[in-house]
Amino acid sequence: MMFTEVSVDLLESYKSGLSSYDEVLNADGTVKAHWKALFASLEKLGIEELKSRNQEIVSKLRENGVTYNVYGTPDGMNRPWQLDPIPFLIEQKEWNTIASGLQQRAVLLDLMLKDLYGPRNLVKDGIIPAELVFDNSGFFRPCNDIKLPGNKQLTLFAADMARGPDGQMWVVDNRTQAPSGSGYTLENRVVMSKLLPELADGMYVSKLAPYFNSVQNTVLKLSDKSKDAPNIVYLTPGPSNEAYFEHAYLASFLGYTLAQGDDLLVRNGCVWLKSIDGLQKVDVIIRRIDDDWCDPLELREDSRLGVPGLLQAIRMGNVQVMNAPGSSVLENHAFLAFMENISQYFLQQKLIMPSVATWWCGHSKELNYVLDHIDELIIKKANRKSKFRSIYGRLLTHIEKEDLKQMISKKPHEFIAQQEVSLSTTPSFVNGAIEPRYAVLRAFMVADETGYHVMQGGLTRSSAVKDRFVVSNQHGGLSKDTWIVSDKTEDIPEKISLPSFGTVNKHVSLPSRSAENLFWVGRYCERAMAIIKFMNITINVLNLDRNFGGSAKQEHIKVLLQSLTHVSATYPGFLDEEDRFSDPYTEIIDLISNGTRPGSISTNIGALLNAVSAVRNQWDLEIWRIVDLIDNGFHEIRNASSMNSNDIQKTLDGLFNNMFTFLGVIAESMPRDNSYLLLETGKLIERILSRISVIQSNFGVKNATAVENELIEATLINHHSLVQYRQIYKSHLSVEAMLDMVLLEKTLPYSLVYMLDELKKNLGKLPATTRGERLNEAEKLVMKAVTLVKLANVSNLNKCNADSEREELFDLLSEVSKLTSAVSTNLTNMYFSHTLMQHSLFEPVEYDTDEI
């Protein structure tokens, strides 16, 4: 054995604090060899270093954007994932027995699924009560004829397990419709292997990759397109879902297209993805939305998450969905009470892995037992979808118990009871100490050609509170990496390996929704940067001269403040109230921090972060780390009212630099595909509009020479062109020379002609939407704009009319701004339309509710 025999103080200290059965101990009270090895590594590491590594884990998870959204809490939509640095260990030999029990359970549930949506012999032969099918909120009659090709209908399955007082693992719950957690399991392993690799000293830990390899192969077999690359969609409810990180993470890891229901439509019995290249036929959908939300035509009619007509497309065999709609019927808690009989009925076998003792109250004998022993039981609703928190009988007062008994007696078939047993604890790192906590392990399976492949690991969740069995992430539970350990290594592939295709489709589908979000990532990022850049210029000028006496010397400050209102579109701002100039910082701070004010920096960065999150499958880790820094700055600026001007500028500088870095890393690393082109196009449109706004506001009306000299310098800084200007013109400041540089200099990235030329190039590379046209409408608009600018005479632009207005300059820039805005509208019409009408060619079937 390679497991270390070293005795350690941490282990003895942990053992002394145990009050119940623990994972560390064998039945005879001796320490399991693999746990002894882990504690030896922990002792070598030391508690202080473990605290430090734990903080690194927190930082790494935040940097990587790993979240689990919790509804109804202040940080609910941005709550970082929590990972315990101490893994959960199971020895390989024991795991092999557990895996056999899980495979048996998966086979049974698959047989049940086929029976319940088929002959229903389980009901006819009295193995299960009819109420558990026809009063089951997961049973949907329209799914009666929904079948996948092959002999397995339950493709993906997850089971929650905990170790009972007999030392065996018990199944406490089944997840059959859209099992979650495998993505978090993978991320936990990635983080642990990077930050705490020494904990595996003296043992071999099984790999997770074969499971995902098996998922890939199963999906490919479902698609039945071995010669052509299939179009596989990972269907998510969207960024508001609690596990959206996992949806985006797995879609990216497995190479599938992440899509929402509105990205898909059914036409001629097939499912199509609305992409910027047009409609693309979908072969396989891996769904992460619940059954009843899948198809508003035949299931829940108010669903905006599903695809109208999806069930009929499945019936016709034109798309495969895993898991098939209807599989939630198996998640009814009451089935746990009948699994032993079901196993005998289908397999003539005893359950290898028992379920936690469960009583369905619909039978009088079981009902009487539950009412008589309510102190020892946990009461639940049979249907998972019932919004009913588990009730522990022993915690109730006498009056509460009587009320509960009455509630159960009125509708006994709606309730189940489970034995409250002392499940095992496991070492957890809580508040800087190693303490025992209750834990549940979720194991994952996928159907393959030989049966069910069980992941060599899983998602363990432990309670954050001592002596309480509350492991749900929604209620503060901690996650753990799960190690299946042995004293010898296995020869298995570490990365996904796929069968080779006859032809490979290298073109990646970009859903219209994702395209629009990428476009707005570019726009919001550039918009926020433009406001921050010009605000910093203005604050610097204010700091040089805080005296607003109304003299010509200070007139340029008034112009700059008004330009700030124009560039941010936060009207009326500095345009109509003179008293704002006496204390400009009040308006500036509101413009920075007011998250409810359209056009503020806070609002724009919030919109940027939302857009970035909506297409999180597009970003690699380097970009996510920068996004995390932007998010930190976002939280800081919302408290700008409590900061001094120096701290405000530091925060704004940091935000600007991080957003500049964000765009820079994208420019250096992102493939030059449609995703990049749309992001770059959005950025250029916003950059053009913001620079035009500043030039118009600063120079639309002629001012005194001293004022204009200040404005020229501010404008050149805003265009990142001051150094270039000084190299050419030295210290001579001229409006005409400045206009020539910021409008017509082809080599400067922020000159108007350069930006318009780049915009035209990007538009020319985007997919054509109308056949036969050399230029699409957007390209024509930009060509018109760039031609107007190139034909302009700078001397004429600098001329003023009788009212001291540079009329020709103002009119030219207004027209270019109008044309550029029209490009954005045109792109929306060409690529971002989600409003295509979805019609099913088939009426939903009506069923007799008394049918069995």
PDB file of C-alpha atoms in Angstrom, residues 2 92 202-207 484-494:
ATOM      1  CA  MET A   2       1.211   3.488  -0.813  1.00  0.00           C
ATOM      2  CA  GLN A  92     -11.820   2.579  -5.197  1.00  0.00           C
ATOM      3  CA  GLY A 202       0.553   8.929  -1.375  1.00  0.00           C
ATOM      4  CA  MET A 203      -2.615   8.082  -3.299  1.00  0.00           C
ATOM      5  CA  TYR A 204      -3.955   7.954  -6.830  1.00  0.00           C
ATOM      6  CA  VAL A 205      -7.118   9.901  -7.648  1.00  0.00           C
ATOM      7  CA  SER A 206      -9.369   8.711 -10.487  1.00  0.00           C
ATOM      8  CA  LYS A 207      -9.936  11.033 -13.441  1.00  0.00           C
ATOM      9  CA  ILE A 484     -12.051   8.065  -5.713  1.00  0.00           C
ATOM     10  CA  VAL A 485      -8.674   6.923  -4.407  1.00  0.00           C
ATOM     11  CA  SER A 486      -6.537   3.812  -4.713  1.00  0.00           C
ATOM     12  CA  ASP A 487      -2.922   2.738  -4.375  1.00  0.00           C
ATOM     13  CA  LYS A 488      -2.403   2.213  -8.112  1.00  0.00           C
ATOM     14  CA  THR A 489      -2.889   4.368 -11.147  1.00  0.00           C
ATOM     15  CA  GLU A 490      -5.260   3.757 -14.034  1.00  0.00           C
ATOM     16  CA  ASP A 491      -4.387   4.067 -17.696  1.00  0.00           C
ATOM     17  CA  ILE A 492      -7.219   6.256 -18.960  1.00  0.00           C
ATOM     18  CA  PRO A 493      -7.323   9.237 -21.310  1.00  0.00           C
ATOM     19  CA  GLU A 494      -7.143  12.618 -19.611  1.00  0.00           C
TER      20      GLU A 494
END
